[in-house]
Amino acid sequence: MIQGPSVKPGVIDLLGLLAYAELGSFFRLAGDAELAPSLRSKGQLAALAAAEQTHYQTLRERLVELGADPEEAMAPFVEPLDSWQERTAPQSWLESLVKTYVGDGIANDFYRKVAGLADEETADLVNGVLAETGRAGFVADTVRAALDEDPKLAGRLSLWARRLVGEALSQAQQVAVGRPELAALLAEEKAEGEAGGVSDLAAISRMFASLTEAHAARLAAMGLDE
Amino acid sequence: MIQGPSVKPGVIDLLGLLAYAELGSFFRLAGDAELAPSLRSKGQLAALAAAEQTHYQTLRERLVELGADPEEAMAPFVEPLDSWQERTAPQSWLESLVKTYVGDGIANDFYRKVAGLADEETADLVNGVLAETGRAGFVADTVRAALDEDPKLAGRLSLWARRLVGEALSQAQQVAVGRPELAALLAEEKAEGEAGGVSDLAAISRMFASLTEAHAARLAAMGLDE
């Protein structure tokens, strides 16, 4: 794998992870269409999925620009991300929506945190991908409307959201163990300004803990408890 | 359904048909991903699917502009198009590619033929949707490469392509019977400059016959016989 001199170790990993996450989300969203209750919501799901595909293409192109083989860069993350998707296959339209909202939200927070760790051009690109948000608004609205109609759903969906995050943290820890350069890159963000001796894995745990804080706000937006 | 005065009967039907065809293709392409032999081809499939989604959104917006309810406009075509998809579910990656190429090709020829039948703005929009083609080039290349490696595949894939068209013509005839205003609109194209007495259904048969001619050229591009 040929890399330009300005690319920190781990950046290719990071872009590969994000690219495969987007591709996986694309197929997952498209696959959930059979759960959609109407033609209108099927179309909205398709639009969300297509946006993920655009992100995937952007990240893939950046990998090519950096001299990396994009498929090689994505390969280490196929198994953990596919595992997450399989272990959190939604059984209903509402579960699918909550997964979309929670998953997109965590992914976006993660992007924002790590954008500053990569080279400037990659950071601009990642921030650009994030800039076109707001599409997921209908998701939170739909979940809230369903809860208004049947408040008993809240308990089950709150549990579901917790499981989504738990499974994500578990897969993330495995990725961190298997990709030490990526872990080191991610640990930089938290270690800055701190006394030394912070192990990468501990730093990553704290990083994910802070992702979980934003998660609580997203649950509230859908009318769910933590 | 409120319609502007300039909209011919049948145009809403036409846009509804095209919109649902694009949405159906989006989900079909995304669903075929499990047949893809590599991460690279999965990504290419996702890009093709996302392009269909963009077309769907464009056509849907046009329906809204014309004062139609887009889901209502699509509804009559859900069953025939879903039937076609179900009756022609690909069993292999190559069958999926041939279906993409043949299906997109017929759809594009159909768009081109009918664009002139709608109001000018709709025609511009349909031609605009068509303008961004060329993405399917990798499909024909991949099929040809597979045939070069294993020429015995040609017979089976040629039969498959014939079945795709046969099933499409069968569904199209059902649509023409069920939607007389759409049939009348489509019949205009062929009837122009001809002596009177051409029934709509006969005109539509001839229109589809001419689509089948272009189909032969597409088969040749993939290295298949008619």
XYZ file of C-alpha atoms in Angstrom:
452
model
C 0.000 0.000 0.000
C 1.570 3.299 -1.126
C 0.833 6.277 1.108
C 1.754 9.918 0.826
C 4.257 11.108 3.435
C 1.708 13.368 5.163
C -0.687 10.556 6.134
C -0.534 9.527 9.780
C -0.616 5.824 10.477
C -4.216 4.906 11.171
C -5.804 7.439 8.809
C -6.200 4.826 6.080
C -7.761 2.536 8.683
C -10.054 5.330 9.784
C -11.226 6.097 6.248
C -11.628 2.371 5.516
C -13.748 1.957 8.645
C -15.959 4.921 7.810
C -16.300 3.864 4.159
C -17.406 0.344 5.008
C -19.724 1.651 7.732
C -21.460 3.790 5.092
C -21.661 0.959 2.556
C -23.014 -1.391 5.213
C -25.607 1.196 6.291
C -26.659 1.641 2.688
C -27.461 -2.044 2.283
C -29.013 -2.317 5.731
C -31.373 0.612 5.118
C -32.332 -0.688 1.683
C -32.902 -4.140 3.164
C -35.227 -2.791 5.867
C -37.615 -1.514 3.195
C -39.850 -4.544 3.554
C -40.638 -3.336 7.075
C -41.835 0.060 5.794
C -45.583 0.538 6.275
C -46.175 2.677 3.166
C -44.855 3.588 -0.249
C -44.063 7.053 1.133
C -41.862 5.718 3.928
C -40.195 3.283 1.519
C -39.185 6.287 -0.565
C -37.864 8.134 2.494
C -35.823 5.083 3.436
C -34.409 4.923 -0.084
C -33.345 8.578 0.174
C -31.548 7.961 3.480
C -29.816 4.920 1.982
C -28.723 6.851 -1.104
C -27.144 9.515 1.111
C -25.053 6.803 2.780
C -23.925 5.639 -0.645
C -22.770 9.174 -1.508
C -20.732 9.265 1.706
C -19.241 5.896 0.845
C -18.155 7.136 -2.611
C -16.596 10.294 -1.139
C -14.594 8.329 1.433
C -13.578 5.730 -1.143
C -12.294 8.443 -3.490
C -10.251 9.942 -0.664
C -8.639 6.537 -0.059
C -7.725 6.340 -3.751
C -6.287 9.882 -3.603
C -4.135 8.851 -0.652
C -2.735 5.980 -2.720
C -4.550 3.265 -0.765
C -6.456 0.287 -2.157
C -9.970 1.112 -0.869
C -11.170 -2.492 -0.657
C -8.008 -3.476 1.218
C -8.549 -0.553 3.587
C -12.146 -1.599 4.252
C -11.460 -5.331 4.624
C -10.522 -5.379 8.356
C -13.839 -3.744 9.246
C -16.189 -5.910 7.208
C -16.510 -8.609 9.864
C -17.047 -6.361 12.947
C -19.512 -4.084 11.140
C -21.410 -6.975 9.531
C -21.543 -8.624 12.954
C -23.084 -5.510 14.427
C -25.682 -5.377 11.649
C -26.535 -9.067 12.104
C -26.725 -8.862 15.889
C -29.040 -5.866 15.658
C -31.362 -6.853 12.800
C -34.588 -4.892 13.387
C -37.821 -6.876 13.688
C -40.182 -3.967 13.053
C -40.380 -0.656 11.255
C -39.981 1.279 14.515
C -36.905 -0.743 15.488
C -35.461 -0.018 12.075
C -36.070 3.717 12.501
C -34.544 3.782 15.982
C -31.516 1.919 14.640
C -31.143 4.422 11.811
C -31.356 7.389 14.143
C -29.092 5.964 16.841
C -26.594 4.508 14.376
C -26.359 7.631 12.213
C -26.088 9.784 15.301
C -23.222 7.812 16.817
C -21.469 7.633 13.454
C -21.761 11.404 12.984
C -20.463 12.186 16.467
C -17.601 9.808 15.811
C -16.804 11.526 12.502
C -16.781 14.919 14.173
C -14.435 13.758 16.895
C -11.957 12.107 14.595
C -12.007 14.647 11.759
C -9.438 16.745 13.585
C -7.086 13.796 13.923
C -6.557 13.272 10.209
C -4.749 15.539 7.739
C -6.513 18.786 6.912
C -7.874 17.675 3.553
C -9.363 14.522 5.048
C -10.809 16.591 7.901
C -12.481 18.968 5.415
C -13.915 16.018 3.560
C -15.285 14.362 6.678
C -16.826 17.645 7.844
C -18.320 18.098 4.373
C -19.936 14.660 4.561
C -21.429 15.675 7.895
C -22.685 19.033 6.648
C -25.569 17.489 4.717
C -27.539 16.286 7.703
C -31.145 16.889 8.659
C -32.481 14.114 6.479
C -32.987 11.926 9.530
C -35.448 14.416 11.023
C -38.430 12.433 9.774
C -37.104 9.427 11.686
C -37.312 11.094 15.107
C -40.700 12.602 14.213
C -42.112 9.228 13.160
C -40.909 7.469 16.318
C -42.306 10.236 18.546
C -45.668 10.097 16.756
C -45.825 6.312 17.241
C -45.074 6.705 20.966
C -47.767 9.356 21.317
C -50.233 6.846 19.911
C -49.030 3.887 21.953
C -46.907 4.941 24.978
C -46.397 1.286 25.955
C -43.911 0.985 23.074
C -41.405 3.222 24.874
C -40.027 0.570 27.222
C -39.299 -1.956 24.502
C -37.746 0.629 22.154
C -35.594 2.070 24.967
C -34.231 -1.437 25.610
C -33.637 -1.826 21.886
C -31.664 1.439 21.745
C -29.548 0.296 24.698
C -28.793 -2.968 22.947
C -27.759 -1.131 19.768
C -25.190 0.881 21.709
C -23.969 -2.073 23.749
C -23.325 -4.143 20.641
C -21.609 -1.173 18.970
C -19.263 -0.636 21.936
C -18.432 -4.327 21.983
C -17.524 -4.376 18.279
C -15.609 -1.101 18.641
C -13.436 -2.552 21.398
C -12.620 -5.533 19.192
C -11.656 -3.184 16.360
C -9.453 -1.177 18.736
C -7.643 -4.327 19.851
C -7.143 -5.573 16.294
C -6.018 -2.245 14.772
C -3.453 -0.702 17.143
C -2.526 2.147 14.762
C -6.136 3.201 14.492
C -6.483 2.943 18.268
C -3.393 5.110 18.729
C -4.790 7.719 16.351
C -8.136 7.797 18.143
C -6.432 7.909 21.550
C -4.650 11.153 20.581
C -7.901 13.033 20.744
C -8.531 12.189 24.379
C -4.915 12.108 25.539
C -4.192 15.694 24.544
C -3.607 17.915 27.534
C -3.783 14.947 29.889
C -0.973 13.533 31.990
C 0.865 10.668 30.303
C 0.308 6.994 30.948
C -3.171 6.829 29.421
C -3.387 3.572 27.555
C -4.924 3.700 24.124
C -7.687 1.294 25.026
C -8.689 3.299 28.087
C -8.693 6.484 26.026
C -10.949 4.819 23.499
C -13.306 3.686 26.230
C -13.608 7.278 27.380
C -14.139 8.458 23.838
C -17.031 6.035 23.464
C -18.404 7.087 26.826
C -18.642 10.642 25.517
C -20.400 9.367 22.386
C -22.923 7.752 24.702
C -23.704 11.133 26.283
C -24.846 12.557 22.955
C -26.800 9.341 22.514
C -28.983 10.204 25.521
C -29.974 13.490 23.877
C -30.952 11.636 20.713
C -33.086 9.187 22.662
C -34.875 12.119 24.270
C -35.539 13.586 20.818
C -37.381 10.371 19.931
C -39.251 10.369 23.235
C -37.267 7.431 24.660
C -35.510 6.985 28.013
C -31.889 6.082 28.441
C -56.333 14.697 -7.502
C -55.802 18.315 -8.610
C -54.044 18.726 -11.923
C -52.880 21.785 -13.822
C -54.817 22.459 -17.019
C -51.813 21.701 -19.269
C -51.400 18.087 -18.155
C -52.661 15.495 -20.620
C -54.585 12.585 -19.189
C -52.119 9.778 -18.727
C -49.108 11.946 -17.857
C -49.659 11.453 -14.118
C -49.917 7.717 -14.786
C -46.728 7.848 -16.829
C -44.779 9.669 -14.117
C -46.199 7.349 -11.460
C -45.129 4.317 -13.482
C -41.627 5.657 -14.014
C -41.268 6.735 -10.371
C -42.255 3.348 -9.001
C -40.073 1.583 -11.575
C -37.087 3.567 -10.268
C -37.943 2.920 -6.624
C -38.417 -0.784 -7.335
C -35.087 -0.929 -9.188
C -33.381 0.788 -6.289
C -34.504 -1.889 -3.848
C -33.883 -4.721 -6.295
C -30.290 -3.601 -6.982
C -29.574 -3.114 -3.293
C -31.092 -6.519 -2.560
C -28.881 -8.253 -5.131
C -25.773 -7.148 -3.238
C -25.491 -10.503 -1.501
C -24.774 -12.009 -4.930
C -21.834 -9.637 -5.515
C -18.499 -11.475 -5.557
C -16.411 -8.647 -4.040
C -16.500 -5.521 -1.939
C -15.656 -3.538 -5.073
C -18.648 -4.831 -7.021
C -20.889 -4.322 -3.985
C -19.883 -0.660 -4.062
C -20.572 -0.412 -7.797
C -23.998 -1.934 -7.271
C -24.707 0.575 -4.501
C -23.807 3.440 -6.853
C -26.171 2.143 -9.547
C -28.929 1.775 -6.959
C -28.384 5.294 -5.620
C -28.735 6.697 -9.144
C -32.158 5.019 -9.400
C -33.122 6.650 -6.127
C -32.182 10.087 -7.501
C -34.396 9.440 -10.535
C -37.223 8.392 -8.249
C -36.943 11.633 -6.233
C -36.924 13.757 -9.404
C -40.016 12.058 -10.801
C -41.760 12.210 -7.424
C -41.103 15.968 -7.156
C -42.542 16.473 -10.629
C -45.710 14.675 -9.564
C -45.999 16.991 -6.562
C -45.453 20.024 -8.825
C -48.272 18.826 -11.057
C -50.571 18.713 -8.039
C -50.748 14.921 -7.895
C -50.386 12.708 -4.838
C -47.217 10.789 -5.766
C -48.052 7.631 -3.808
C -51.529 7.556 -5.350
C -49.982 7.983 -8.787
C -47.571 5.089 -8.202
C -50.107 2.742 -6.610
C -51.537 1.162 -9.820
C -48.045 0.103 -10.898
C -46.809 -1.441 -7.665
C -48.334 -4.843 -8.360
C -47.243 -5.276 -12.021
C -43.707 -4.013 -11.368
C -43.300 -6.057 -8.171
C -44.578 -9.085 -10.094
C -41.934 -8.557 -12.731
C -39.227 -8.272 -10.077
C -40.447 -11.448 -8.331
C -40.788 -13.456 -11.530
C -37.279 -12.498 -12.569
C -35.345 -12.799 -9.298
C -31.711 -13.412 -10.310
C -30.026 -16.553 -8.977
C -26.448 -15.450 -9.621
C -24.318 -12.346 -9.866
C -24.205 -12.607 -13.675
C -27.983 -12.942 -13.905
C -28.277 -9.876 -11.702
C -25.947 -7.899 -13.975
C -27.778 -8.971 -17.130
C -31.061 -7.965 -15.516
C -29.657 -4.555 -14.591
C -28.354 -3.926 -18.087
C -31.428 -5.194 -19.909
C -33.876 -3.570 -17.505
C -32.154 -0.186 -17.432
C -31.788 -0.275 -21.206
C -35.463 -0.955 -21.853
C -36.476 1.630 -19.258
C -34.247 4.276 -20.843
C -35.523 3.582 -24.360
C -39.042 3.783 -23.010
C -38.307 7.128 -21.312
C -36.876 8.538 -24.504
C -39.905 7.475 -26.530
C -42.453 8.851 -24.128
C -40.664 12.062 -23.149
C -42.083 13.798 -26.225
C -45.622 12.809 -25.289
C -45.754 14.748 -22.029
C -45.732 18.505 -21.500
C -42.453 20.268 -22.262
C -41.305 20.622 -18.668
C -41.898 16.940 -17.966
C -40.087 16.061 -21.198
C -37.059 18.149 -20.155
C -37.043 16.434 -16.791
C -37.211 12.946 -18.278
C -34.435 13.756 -20.736
C -32.397 15.166 -17.870
C -32.789 11.945 -15.906
C -31.546 10.073 -18.967
C -28.572 12.360 -19.540
C -26.613 10.922 -16.646
C -26.045 7.497 -18.151
C -22.843 5.556 -18.701
C -22.762 4.154 -15.186
C -23.921 0.788 -16.499
C -20.803 0.425 -18.646
C -19.105 -1.745 -16.050
C -22.049 -4.142 -16.213
C -21.582 -4.992 -19.904
C -17.804 -5.195 -19.418
C -18.147 -7.600 -16.497
C -20.569 -9.891 -18.351
C -18.336 -9.951 -21.458
C -15.280 -10.766 -19.358
C -17.142 -13.653 -17.677
C -18.190 -15.023 -21.084
C -14.621 -14.809 -22.360
C -13.572 -16.987 -19.447
C -16.437 -19.454 -19.732
C -18.192 -19.303 -23.142
C -20.637 -22.044 -22.071
C -22.424 -19.420 -19.933
C -23.688 -17.621 -23.050
C -26.596 -19.976 -23.778
C -28.043 -19.840 -20.300
C -27.667 -16.052 -20.003
C -29.215 -15.511 -23.436
C -32.242 -17.521 -22.333
C -32.350 -15.467 -19.135
C -32.351 -12.199 -21.103
C -35.193 -13.496 -23.265
C -37.198 -14.357 -20.182
C -36.626 -10.873 -18.719
C -38.098 -9.269 -21.827
C -40.959 -11.739 -22.133
C -42.039 -11.131 -18.551
C -41.734 -7.357 -19.052
C -43.926 -7.399 -22.160
C -46.495 -9.502 -20.358
C -46.703 -7.073 -17.429
C -46.719 -4.086 -19.779
C -49.734 -5.457 -21.643
C -51.572 -5.844 -18.353
C -50.754 -2.252 -17.440
C -51.980 -1.056 -20.834
C -55.294 -2.872 -20.357
C -55.752 -1.534 -16.836
C -54.787 2.086 -17.542
C -56.561 3.154 -20.750
C -55.519 6.823 -20.462
C -51.889 5.857 -20.212
C -52.312 3.474 -23.149
C -53.910 6.255 -25.189
C -51.029 8.576 -24.396
C -48.451 5.982 -25.378
C -50.373 5.072 -28.519
C -50.070 8.694 -29.770
C -46.386 8.238 -30.349
C -46.844 5.400 -32.843
C -50.086 6.582 -34.349
C -48.663 9.890 -35.531
C -48.459 10.062 -39.306
C -50.197 6.698 -39.653
C -53.619 6.046 -41.111
C -56.369 5.977 -38.483
C -57.908 2.860 -36.990
C -54.857 1.821 -35.042
C -56.094 0.529 -31.731
C -54.191 1.640 -28.663
C -53.214 -1.863 -27.676
C -51.856 -2.671 -31.129
C -49.895 0.588 -31.104
C -48.439 -0.351 -27.756
C -47.451 -3.776 -29.038
C -45.563 -2.122 -31.847
C -43.943 0.312 -29.478
C -42.673 -2.593 -27.398
C -41.519 -4.388 -30.529
C -39.305 -1.411 -31.300
C -37.952 -1.487 -27.740
C -37.024 -5.094 -28.383
C -34.912 -4.072 -31.374
C -32.676 -1.908 -29.214
C -32.600 -4.823 -26.791
C -30.792 -6.973 -29.384
C -28.015 -4.387 -29.637
C -27.626 -4.413 -25.859
C -27.372 -8.195 -25.802
C -24.632 -8.002 -28.422
C -22.764 -5.481 -26.250
C -22.663 -8.104 -23.490
C -21.632 -10.847 -25.914
C -25.040 -12.577 -25.830
C -27.298 -13.794 -28.657
C -30.888 -12.792 -29.086
